[in-house]
Short mmCIF file of C-alpha atoms and ligand atoms in Angstrom, two decimals:
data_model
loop_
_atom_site.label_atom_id
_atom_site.label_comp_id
_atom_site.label_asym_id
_atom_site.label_seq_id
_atom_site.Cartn_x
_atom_site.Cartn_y
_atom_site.Cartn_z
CA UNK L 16 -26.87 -13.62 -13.88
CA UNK L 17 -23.73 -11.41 -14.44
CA UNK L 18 -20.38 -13.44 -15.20
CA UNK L 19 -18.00 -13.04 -12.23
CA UNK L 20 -15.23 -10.78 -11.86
CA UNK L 21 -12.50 -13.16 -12.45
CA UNK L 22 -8.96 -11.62 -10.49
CA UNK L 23 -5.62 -12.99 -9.83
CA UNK L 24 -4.72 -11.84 -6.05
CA UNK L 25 -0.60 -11.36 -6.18
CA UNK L 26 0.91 -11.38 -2.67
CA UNK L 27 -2.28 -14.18 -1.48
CA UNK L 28 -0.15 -15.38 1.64
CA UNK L 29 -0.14 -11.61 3.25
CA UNK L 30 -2.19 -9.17 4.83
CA UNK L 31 -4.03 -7.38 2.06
CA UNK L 32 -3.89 -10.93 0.15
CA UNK L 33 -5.30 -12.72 2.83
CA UNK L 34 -8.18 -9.96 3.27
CA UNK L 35 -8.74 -10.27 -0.22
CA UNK L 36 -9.62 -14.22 -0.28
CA UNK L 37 -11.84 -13.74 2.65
CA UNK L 38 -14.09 -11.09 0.45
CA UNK L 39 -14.13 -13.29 -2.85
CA UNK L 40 -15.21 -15.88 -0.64
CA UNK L 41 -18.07 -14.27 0.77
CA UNK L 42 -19.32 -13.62 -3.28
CA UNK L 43 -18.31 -17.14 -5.10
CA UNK L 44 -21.16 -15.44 -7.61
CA UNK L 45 -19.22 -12.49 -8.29
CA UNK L 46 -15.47 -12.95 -7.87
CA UNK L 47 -14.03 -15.62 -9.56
CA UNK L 48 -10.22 -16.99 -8.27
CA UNK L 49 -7.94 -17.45 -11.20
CA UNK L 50 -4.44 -16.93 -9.85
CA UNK L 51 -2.27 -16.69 -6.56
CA UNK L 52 1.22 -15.89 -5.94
CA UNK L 53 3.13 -15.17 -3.16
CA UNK L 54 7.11 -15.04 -2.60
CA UNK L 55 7.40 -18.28 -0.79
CA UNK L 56 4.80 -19.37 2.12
CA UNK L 57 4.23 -22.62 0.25
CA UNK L 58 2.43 -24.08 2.65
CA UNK L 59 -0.46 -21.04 2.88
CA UNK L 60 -0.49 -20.87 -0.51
CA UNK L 61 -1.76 -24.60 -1.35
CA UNK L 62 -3.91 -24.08 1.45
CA UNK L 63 -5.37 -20.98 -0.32
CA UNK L 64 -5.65 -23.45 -4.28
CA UNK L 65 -7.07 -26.09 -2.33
CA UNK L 66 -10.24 -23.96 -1.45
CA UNK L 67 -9.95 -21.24 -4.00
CA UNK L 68 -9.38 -23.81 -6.77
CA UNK L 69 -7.02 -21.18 -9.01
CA UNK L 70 -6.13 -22.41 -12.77
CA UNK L 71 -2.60 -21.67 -11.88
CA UNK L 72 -0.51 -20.11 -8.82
CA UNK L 73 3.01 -19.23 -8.61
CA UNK L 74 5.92 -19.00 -5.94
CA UNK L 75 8.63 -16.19 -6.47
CA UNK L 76 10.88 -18.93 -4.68
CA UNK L 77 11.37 -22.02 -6.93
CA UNK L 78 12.10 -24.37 -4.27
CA UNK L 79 8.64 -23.16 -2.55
CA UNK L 80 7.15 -23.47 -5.96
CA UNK L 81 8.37 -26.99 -6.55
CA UNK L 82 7.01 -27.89 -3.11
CA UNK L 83 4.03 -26.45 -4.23
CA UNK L 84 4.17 -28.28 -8.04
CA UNK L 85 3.78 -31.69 -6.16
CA UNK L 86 1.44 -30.52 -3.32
CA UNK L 87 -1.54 -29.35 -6.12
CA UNK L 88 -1.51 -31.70 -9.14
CA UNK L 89 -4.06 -30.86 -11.50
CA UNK L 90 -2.90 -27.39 -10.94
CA UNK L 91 -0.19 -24.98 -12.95
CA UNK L 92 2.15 -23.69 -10.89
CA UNK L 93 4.60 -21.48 -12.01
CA UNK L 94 7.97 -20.61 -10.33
CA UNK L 95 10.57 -17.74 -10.10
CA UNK L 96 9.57 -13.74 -10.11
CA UNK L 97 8.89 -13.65 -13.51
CA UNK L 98 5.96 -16.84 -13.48
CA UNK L 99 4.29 -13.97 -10.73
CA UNK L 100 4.65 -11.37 -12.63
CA UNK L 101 3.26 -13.07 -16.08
CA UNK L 102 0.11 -14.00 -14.04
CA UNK L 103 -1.04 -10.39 -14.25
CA UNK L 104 -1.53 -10.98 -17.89
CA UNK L 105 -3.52 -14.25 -18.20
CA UNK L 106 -5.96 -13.66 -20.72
CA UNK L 107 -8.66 -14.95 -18.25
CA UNK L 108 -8.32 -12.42 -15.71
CA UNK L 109 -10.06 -8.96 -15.68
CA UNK L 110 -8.65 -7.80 -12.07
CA UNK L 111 -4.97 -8.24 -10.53
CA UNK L 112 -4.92 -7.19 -6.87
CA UNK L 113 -1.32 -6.56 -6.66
CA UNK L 114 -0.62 -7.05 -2.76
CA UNK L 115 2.79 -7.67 -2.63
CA UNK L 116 5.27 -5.55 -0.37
CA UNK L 117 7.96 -3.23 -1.22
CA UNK L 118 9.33 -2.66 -5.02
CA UNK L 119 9.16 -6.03 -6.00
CA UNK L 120 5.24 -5.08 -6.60
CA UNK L 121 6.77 -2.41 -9.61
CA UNK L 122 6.69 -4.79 -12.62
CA UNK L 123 3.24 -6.87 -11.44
CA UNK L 124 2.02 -2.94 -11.66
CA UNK L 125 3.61 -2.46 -14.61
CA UNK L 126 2.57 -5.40 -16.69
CA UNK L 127 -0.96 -5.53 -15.20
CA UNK L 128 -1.44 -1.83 -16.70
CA UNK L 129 0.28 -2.99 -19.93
CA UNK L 130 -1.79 -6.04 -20.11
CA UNK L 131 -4.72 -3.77 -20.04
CA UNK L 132 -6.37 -5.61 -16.94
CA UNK L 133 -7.67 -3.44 -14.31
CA UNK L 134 -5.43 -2.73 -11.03
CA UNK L 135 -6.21 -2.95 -7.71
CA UNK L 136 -3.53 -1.22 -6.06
CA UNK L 137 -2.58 -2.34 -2.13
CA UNK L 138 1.48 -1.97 -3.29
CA UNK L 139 1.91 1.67 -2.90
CA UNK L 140 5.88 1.52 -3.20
CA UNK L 141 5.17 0.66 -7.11
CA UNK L 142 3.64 3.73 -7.60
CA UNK L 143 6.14 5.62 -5.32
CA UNK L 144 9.33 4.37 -7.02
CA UNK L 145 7.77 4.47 -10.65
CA UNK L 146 5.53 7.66 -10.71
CA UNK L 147 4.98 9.12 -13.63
CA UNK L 148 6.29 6.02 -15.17
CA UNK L 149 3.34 4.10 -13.99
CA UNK L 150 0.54 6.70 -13.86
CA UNK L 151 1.30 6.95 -18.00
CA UNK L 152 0.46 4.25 -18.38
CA UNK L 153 -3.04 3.61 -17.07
CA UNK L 154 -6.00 4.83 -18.48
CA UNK L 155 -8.53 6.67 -16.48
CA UNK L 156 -10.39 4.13 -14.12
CA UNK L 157 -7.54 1.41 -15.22
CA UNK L 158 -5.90 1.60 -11.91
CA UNK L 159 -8.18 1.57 -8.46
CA UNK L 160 -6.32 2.21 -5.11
CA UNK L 161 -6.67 -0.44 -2.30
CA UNK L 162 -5.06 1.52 0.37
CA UNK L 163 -7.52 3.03 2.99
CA UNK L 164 -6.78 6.87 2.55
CA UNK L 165 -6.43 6.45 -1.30
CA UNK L 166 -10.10 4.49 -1.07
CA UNK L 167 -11.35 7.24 0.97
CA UNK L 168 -10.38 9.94 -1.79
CA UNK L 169 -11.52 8.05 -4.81
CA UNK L 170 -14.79 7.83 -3.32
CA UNK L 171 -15.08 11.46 -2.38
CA UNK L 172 -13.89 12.48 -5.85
CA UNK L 173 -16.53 10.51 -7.57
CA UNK L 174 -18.77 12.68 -9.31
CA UNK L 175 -16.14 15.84 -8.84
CA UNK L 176 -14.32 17.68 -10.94
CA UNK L 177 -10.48 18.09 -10.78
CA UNK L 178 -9.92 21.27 -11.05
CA UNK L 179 -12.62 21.69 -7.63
CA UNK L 180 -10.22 20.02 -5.59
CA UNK L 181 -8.57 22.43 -3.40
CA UNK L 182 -6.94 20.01 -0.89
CA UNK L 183 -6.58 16.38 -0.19
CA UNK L 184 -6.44 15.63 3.85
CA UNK L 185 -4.66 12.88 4.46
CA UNK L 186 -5.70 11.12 7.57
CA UNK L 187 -2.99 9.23 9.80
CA UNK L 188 -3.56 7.33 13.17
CA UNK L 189 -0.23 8.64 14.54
CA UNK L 190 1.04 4.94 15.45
CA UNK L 191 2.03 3.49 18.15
CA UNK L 192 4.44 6.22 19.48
CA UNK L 193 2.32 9.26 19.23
CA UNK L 194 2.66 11.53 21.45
CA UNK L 195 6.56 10.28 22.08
CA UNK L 196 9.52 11.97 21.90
CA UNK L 197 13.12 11.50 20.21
CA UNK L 198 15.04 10.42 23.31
CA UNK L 199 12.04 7.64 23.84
CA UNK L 200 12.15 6.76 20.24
CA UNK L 201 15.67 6.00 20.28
CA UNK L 202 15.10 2.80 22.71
CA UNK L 203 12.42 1.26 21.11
CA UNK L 204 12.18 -2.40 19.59
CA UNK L 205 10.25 -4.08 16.83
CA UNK L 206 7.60 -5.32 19.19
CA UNK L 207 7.10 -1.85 20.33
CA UNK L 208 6.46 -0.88 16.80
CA UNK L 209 4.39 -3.75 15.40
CA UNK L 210 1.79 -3.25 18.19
CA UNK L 211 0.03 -0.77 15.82
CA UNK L 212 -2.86 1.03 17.92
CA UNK L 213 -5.67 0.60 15.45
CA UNK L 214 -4.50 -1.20 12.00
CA UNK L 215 -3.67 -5.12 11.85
CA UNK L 216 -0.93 -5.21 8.83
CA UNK L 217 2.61 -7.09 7.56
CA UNK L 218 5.93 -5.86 9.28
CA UNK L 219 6.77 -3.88 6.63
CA UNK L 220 3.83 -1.25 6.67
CA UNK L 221 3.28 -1.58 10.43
CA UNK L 222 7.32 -0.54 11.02
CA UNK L 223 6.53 2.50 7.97
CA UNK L 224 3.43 3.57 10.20
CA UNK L 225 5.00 3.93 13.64
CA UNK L 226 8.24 6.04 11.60
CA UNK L 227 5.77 7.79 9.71
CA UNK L 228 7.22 6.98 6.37
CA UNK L 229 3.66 4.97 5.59
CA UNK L 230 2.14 8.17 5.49
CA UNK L 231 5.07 10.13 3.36
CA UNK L 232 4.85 6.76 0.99
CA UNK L 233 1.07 7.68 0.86
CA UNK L 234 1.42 11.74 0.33
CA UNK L 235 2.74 11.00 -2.56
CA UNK L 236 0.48 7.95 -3.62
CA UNK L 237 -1.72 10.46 -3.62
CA UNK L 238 0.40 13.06 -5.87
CA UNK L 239 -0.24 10.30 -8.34
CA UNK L 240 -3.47 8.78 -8.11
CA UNK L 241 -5.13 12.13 -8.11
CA UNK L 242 -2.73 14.62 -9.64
CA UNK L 243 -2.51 16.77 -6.60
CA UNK L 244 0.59 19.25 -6.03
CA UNK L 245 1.98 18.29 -2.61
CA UNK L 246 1.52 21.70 -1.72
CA UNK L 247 -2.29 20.50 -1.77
CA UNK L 248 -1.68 17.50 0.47
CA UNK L 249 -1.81 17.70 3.88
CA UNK L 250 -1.59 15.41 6.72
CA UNK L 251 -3.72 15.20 9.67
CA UNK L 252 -3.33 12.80 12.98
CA UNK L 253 -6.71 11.00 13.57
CA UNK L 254 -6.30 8.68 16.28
CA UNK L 255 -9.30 6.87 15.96
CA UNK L 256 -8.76 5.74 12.27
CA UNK L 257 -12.57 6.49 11.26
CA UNK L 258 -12.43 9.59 9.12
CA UNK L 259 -10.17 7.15 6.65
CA UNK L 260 -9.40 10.73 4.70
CA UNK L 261 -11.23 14.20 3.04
CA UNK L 262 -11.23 16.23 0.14
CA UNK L 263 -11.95 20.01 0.01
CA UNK L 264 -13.31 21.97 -2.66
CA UNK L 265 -12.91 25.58 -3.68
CA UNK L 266 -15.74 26.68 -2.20
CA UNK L 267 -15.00 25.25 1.81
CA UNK L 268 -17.08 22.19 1.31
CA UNK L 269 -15.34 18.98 2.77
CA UNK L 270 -16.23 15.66 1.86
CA UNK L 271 -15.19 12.66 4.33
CA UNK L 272 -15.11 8.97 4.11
CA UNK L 273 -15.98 7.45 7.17
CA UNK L 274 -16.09 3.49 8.09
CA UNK L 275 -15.24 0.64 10.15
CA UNK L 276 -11.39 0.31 10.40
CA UNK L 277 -11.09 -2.68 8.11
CA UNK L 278 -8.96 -3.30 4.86
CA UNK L 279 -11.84 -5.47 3.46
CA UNK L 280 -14.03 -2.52 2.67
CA UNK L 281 -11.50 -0.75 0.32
CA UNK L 282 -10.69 -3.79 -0.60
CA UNK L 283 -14.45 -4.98 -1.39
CA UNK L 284 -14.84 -1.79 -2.65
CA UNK L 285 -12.02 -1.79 -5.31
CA UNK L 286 -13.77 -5.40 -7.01
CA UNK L 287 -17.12 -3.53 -6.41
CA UNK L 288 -16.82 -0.32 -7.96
CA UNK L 289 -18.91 1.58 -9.11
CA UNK L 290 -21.61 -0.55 -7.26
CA UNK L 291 -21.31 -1.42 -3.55
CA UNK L 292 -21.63 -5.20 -2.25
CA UNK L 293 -22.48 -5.76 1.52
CA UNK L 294 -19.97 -5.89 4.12
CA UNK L 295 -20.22 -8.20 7.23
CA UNK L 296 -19.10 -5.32 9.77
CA UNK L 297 -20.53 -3.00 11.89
CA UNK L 298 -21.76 0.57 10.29
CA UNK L 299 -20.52 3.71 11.92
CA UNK L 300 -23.05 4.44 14.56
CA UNK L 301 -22.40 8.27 15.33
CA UNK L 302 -25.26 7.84 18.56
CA UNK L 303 -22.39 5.83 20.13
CA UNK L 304 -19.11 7.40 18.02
CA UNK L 305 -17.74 9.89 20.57
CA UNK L 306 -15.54 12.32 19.85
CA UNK L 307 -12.80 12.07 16.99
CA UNK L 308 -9.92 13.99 17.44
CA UNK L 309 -7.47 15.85 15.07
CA UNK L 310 -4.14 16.86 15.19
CA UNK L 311 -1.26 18.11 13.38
CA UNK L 312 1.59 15.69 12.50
CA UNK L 313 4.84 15.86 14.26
CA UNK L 314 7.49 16.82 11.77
CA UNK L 315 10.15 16.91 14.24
CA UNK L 316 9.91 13.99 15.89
CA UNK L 317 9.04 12.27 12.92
CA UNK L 318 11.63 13.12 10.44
CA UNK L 319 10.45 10.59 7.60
CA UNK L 320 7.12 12.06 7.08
CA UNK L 321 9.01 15.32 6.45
CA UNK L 322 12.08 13.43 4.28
CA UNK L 323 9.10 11.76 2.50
CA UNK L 324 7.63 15.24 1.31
CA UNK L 325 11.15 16.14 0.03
CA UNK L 326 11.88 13.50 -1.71
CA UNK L 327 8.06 13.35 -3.53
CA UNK L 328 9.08 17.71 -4.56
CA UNK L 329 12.24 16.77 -5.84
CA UNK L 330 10.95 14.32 -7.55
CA UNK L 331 12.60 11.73 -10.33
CA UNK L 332 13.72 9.28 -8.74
CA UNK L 333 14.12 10.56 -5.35
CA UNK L 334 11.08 8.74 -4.29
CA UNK L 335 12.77 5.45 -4.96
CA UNK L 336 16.72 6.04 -3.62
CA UNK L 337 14.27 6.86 -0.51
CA UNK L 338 11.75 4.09 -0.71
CA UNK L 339 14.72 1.76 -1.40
CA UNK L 340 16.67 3.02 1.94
CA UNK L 341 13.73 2.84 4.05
CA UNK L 342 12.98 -0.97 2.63
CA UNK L 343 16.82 -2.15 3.49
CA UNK L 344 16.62 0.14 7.25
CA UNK L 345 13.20 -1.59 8.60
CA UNK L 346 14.29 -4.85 7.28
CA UNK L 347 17.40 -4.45 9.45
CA UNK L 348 15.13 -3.13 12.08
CA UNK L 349 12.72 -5.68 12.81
CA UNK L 350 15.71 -8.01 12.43
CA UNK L 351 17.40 -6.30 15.50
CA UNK L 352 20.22 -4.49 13.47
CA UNK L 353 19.62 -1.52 13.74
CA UNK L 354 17.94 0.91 16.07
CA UNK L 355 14.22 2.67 15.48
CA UNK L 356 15.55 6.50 14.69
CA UNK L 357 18.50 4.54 12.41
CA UNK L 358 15.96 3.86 9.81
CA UNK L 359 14.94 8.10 9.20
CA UNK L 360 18.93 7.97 9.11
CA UNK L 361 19.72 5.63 6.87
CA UNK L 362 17.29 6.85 4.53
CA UNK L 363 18.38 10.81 4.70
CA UNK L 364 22.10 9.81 4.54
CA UNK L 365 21.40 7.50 1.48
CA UNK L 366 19.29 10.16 -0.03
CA UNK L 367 22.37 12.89 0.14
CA UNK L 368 24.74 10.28 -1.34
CA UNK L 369 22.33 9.57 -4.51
CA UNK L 370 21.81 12.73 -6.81
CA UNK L 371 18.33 12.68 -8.15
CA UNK L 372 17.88 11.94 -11.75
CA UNK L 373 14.88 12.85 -14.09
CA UNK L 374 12.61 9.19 -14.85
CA UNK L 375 13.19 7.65 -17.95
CA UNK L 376 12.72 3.97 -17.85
CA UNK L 377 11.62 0.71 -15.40
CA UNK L 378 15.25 -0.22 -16.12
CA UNK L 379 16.91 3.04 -14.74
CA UNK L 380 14.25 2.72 -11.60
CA UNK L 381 15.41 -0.98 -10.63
CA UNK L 382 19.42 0.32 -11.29
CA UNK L 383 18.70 3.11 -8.70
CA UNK L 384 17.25 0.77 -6.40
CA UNK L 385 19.51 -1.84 -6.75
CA UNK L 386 22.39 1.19 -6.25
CA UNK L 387 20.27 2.90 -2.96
CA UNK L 388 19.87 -0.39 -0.98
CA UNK L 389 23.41 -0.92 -1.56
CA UNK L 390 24.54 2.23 0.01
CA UNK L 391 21.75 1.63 2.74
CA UNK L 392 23.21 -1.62 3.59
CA UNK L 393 26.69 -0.29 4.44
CA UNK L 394 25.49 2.27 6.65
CA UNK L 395 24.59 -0.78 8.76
CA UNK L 396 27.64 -2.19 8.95
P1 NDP M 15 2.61 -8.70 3.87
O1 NDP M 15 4.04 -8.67 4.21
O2 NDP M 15 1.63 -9.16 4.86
O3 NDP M 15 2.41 -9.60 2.53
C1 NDP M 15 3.21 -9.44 1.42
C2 NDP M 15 2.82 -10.46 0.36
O4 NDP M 15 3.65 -10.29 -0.78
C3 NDP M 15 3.02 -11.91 0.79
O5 NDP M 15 2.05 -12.72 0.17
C4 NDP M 15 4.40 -12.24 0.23
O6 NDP M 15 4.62 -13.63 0.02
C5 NDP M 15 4.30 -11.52 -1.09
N1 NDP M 15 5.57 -11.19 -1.72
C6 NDP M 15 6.56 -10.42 -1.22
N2 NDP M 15 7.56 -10.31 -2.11
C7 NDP M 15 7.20 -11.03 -3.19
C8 NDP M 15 7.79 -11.34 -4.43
N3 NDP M 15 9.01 -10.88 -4.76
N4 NDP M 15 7.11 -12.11 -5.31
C9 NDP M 15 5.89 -12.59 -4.99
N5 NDP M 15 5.27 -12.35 -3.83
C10 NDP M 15 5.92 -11.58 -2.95
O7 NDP M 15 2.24 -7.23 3.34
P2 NDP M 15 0.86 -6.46 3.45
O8 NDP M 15 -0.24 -7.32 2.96
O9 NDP M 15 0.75 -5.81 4.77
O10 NDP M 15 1.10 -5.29 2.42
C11 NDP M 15 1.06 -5.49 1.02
C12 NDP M 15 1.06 -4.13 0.33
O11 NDP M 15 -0.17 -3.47 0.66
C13 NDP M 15 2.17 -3.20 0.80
O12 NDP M 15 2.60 -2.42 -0.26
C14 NDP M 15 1.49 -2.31 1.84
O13 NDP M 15 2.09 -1.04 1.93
C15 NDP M 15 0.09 -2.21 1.26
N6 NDP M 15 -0.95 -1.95 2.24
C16 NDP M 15 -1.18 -2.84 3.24
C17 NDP M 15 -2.18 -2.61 4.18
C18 NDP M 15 -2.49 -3.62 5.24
O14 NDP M 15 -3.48 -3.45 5.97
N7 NDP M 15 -1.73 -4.68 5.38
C19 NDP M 15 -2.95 -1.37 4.17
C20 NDP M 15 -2.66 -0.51 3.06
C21 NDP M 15 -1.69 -0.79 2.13
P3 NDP M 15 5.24 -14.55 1.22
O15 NDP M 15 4.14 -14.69 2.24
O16 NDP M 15 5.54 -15.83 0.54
O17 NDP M 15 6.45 -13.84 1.74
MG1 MG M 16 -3.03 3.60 4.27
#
């Protein structure tokens, strides 16, 4: 019998976190629970120890985390942002899933990678705000992504070489206003948006999928997961969310990873890998599939996939003065603050009032944030 793969699961209480319990759980021989955190769902999260049975769990909020401290004696519970982040370094884990949202996942990325402990990456923001800042510092296979498309193109690389690659498609399902134009967009509301046609997800990546922006975080994800120029990354509607994304080679060929539309297989797959574990859910069946359609993306409509692009070219930290705008605008959005086509505002106003600057540290990253979502919050007022 093989020892388990013991993980901490960072961001438990959401989504991707949530997901990520219910696979462990269905392999109590393989996966091993060792740590939770969330921000501060207190009550979910002692509801997670009490059946996962973690060593320790911490609460980003301290009151949540003293709630929790009396809730699970017997258990360590840790409190503030920096007890979550010093969980991805317990000697006892091998795997952090880091599944929190936004930039606050940067340093659990960070000191996961430092600590030497493999990554299993849901929080794409830490790799869009830190880039080259993060992707130095993980060794090959160190860091394995979690997010669907990303999956999709590990897989299909396996086996490749680098230099074959002559494109990375990028699937996208379009969201929930495909097909819609600007005059339409401008009256939507957040429950408009959150009905996502074929993905169940937080607010904050369901919001980013029906402006697009999910899929310009995820273009250039993939810039630094795999290396590829963004003039090698292109974007393709998919409506039916089954071709989850393709590679093609020099010579024509195209590989494609198709499968249910469910975060637990990327998920399963990134504690699996290289091997594959079973998955409760229903195989493609292509007798039965129909047709899948394709489509280019609309850049007009759309403007954030296109401001996305931009701001992964120019590069430094352009990525983050935009990822930190788009974080404070759909915030305000789903809040009722602001309106749907205000968020690819805020963001392209904030972007042309922050000049660029080359990366040098974690430290300059968090100052530009902390400086973007500033000038992102007065263009609410
Ligand atoms: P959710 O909003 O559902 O969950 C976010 C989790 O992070 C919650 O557990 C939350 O805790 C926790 N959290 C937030 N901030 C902090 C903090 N400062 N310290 C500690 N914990 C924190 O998000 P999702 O699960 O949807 O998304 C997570 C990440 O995965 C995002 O980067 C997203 O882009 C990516 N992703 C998600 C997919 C999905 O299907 N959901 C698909 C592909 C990628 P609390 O509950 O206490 O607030
Ligand atoms: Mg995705």
């Amino acid at each position: 019998m093989t020892t388990p793969l013991r993980i901490a699961v960072l961001g438990s209480t959401g989504s991707i976190g949530r997901q990520t319990l219910d696979v462990a759980s269905r392999y109590p021989e393989r996966v091993q629970i060792v740590a939770l955190a969330a921000h501060s769902s207190v009550d979910l999260l002692i509801e997670q120890a009490r059946q996962h049975r973690p060593e320790i769990v911490a609460l980003a909020d301290t009151a949540a985390a003293a709630r929790a401290a009396s809730a699970l004696p017997g258990t360590e519970v840790g409190s503030g942002t920096e007890a979550v982040e010093a969980l991805a370094t317990l000697s006892g884990v091998d795997l952090v899933v880091n599944a929190l949202v936004g930039a606050a996942g940067l340093h659990v990325t960070v000191a996961t990678l430092i600590a030497g402990k493999t990554l299993a990456l849901a929080n794409k923001e830490s790799l869009v705000v830190g880039g080259s800042l993060v992707t130095s510092l993980a060794s090959p296979g160190q860091m394995i992504p979690v997010d669907s498309e990303h999956s999709a193109i590990y897989q299909c690389l396996l086996g490749e070489h680098a230099d074959d690659v002559a494109k990375i498609w990028l699937t996208a399902s379009g969201g929930p206003f495909r097909g819609q134009s600007r005059a339409q967009l401008e009256c939507v509301n957040a429950t408009q948006a959150l009905a996502h046609p074929t993905w169940n997800m937080g607010p904050k990546i369901t919001i980013d999928s029906a402006t697009l922006m999910n899929k310009g975080l995820e273009v250039i994800e993939a810039h630094h997961l795999f290396g590829t120029d963004y003039d090698q990354i292109r974007v393709v509607v998919h409506p039916q969310s089954c071709v989850h994304s393709m590679v093609e080679f020099s010579d024509g060929s195209v590989k494609a990873h198709l499968g249910a539309t469910d975060m637990r297989i990327p998920i399963e797959f990134a504690l699996s890998q290289p091997r594959r574990w079973d998955a409760p859910l229903a195989p493609v069946d292509f007798t039965t599939l129909g047709s899948l359609d394709f489509e280019p993306p609309d850049y007009e409509t759309f403007r954030c996939l296109s401001i996305a692009f931009q701001a992964g070219r120019t590069g430094g930290t352009a990525p983050a003065i935009m990822n930190a705008a788009n974080e404070v605008a759909v915030a305000a959005f789903l809040d009722g603050r602001c309106g749907f086509l205000d968020i690819e505002r805020i963001v392209e106003t904030t972007l042309d009032r922050h000049s660029a600057e080359p990366l040098e540290s974690i430290e300059q990253v968090e100052a530009v944030d902390a400086g973007a979502r500033e000038t992102a919050t007065g263009l609410l007022l």
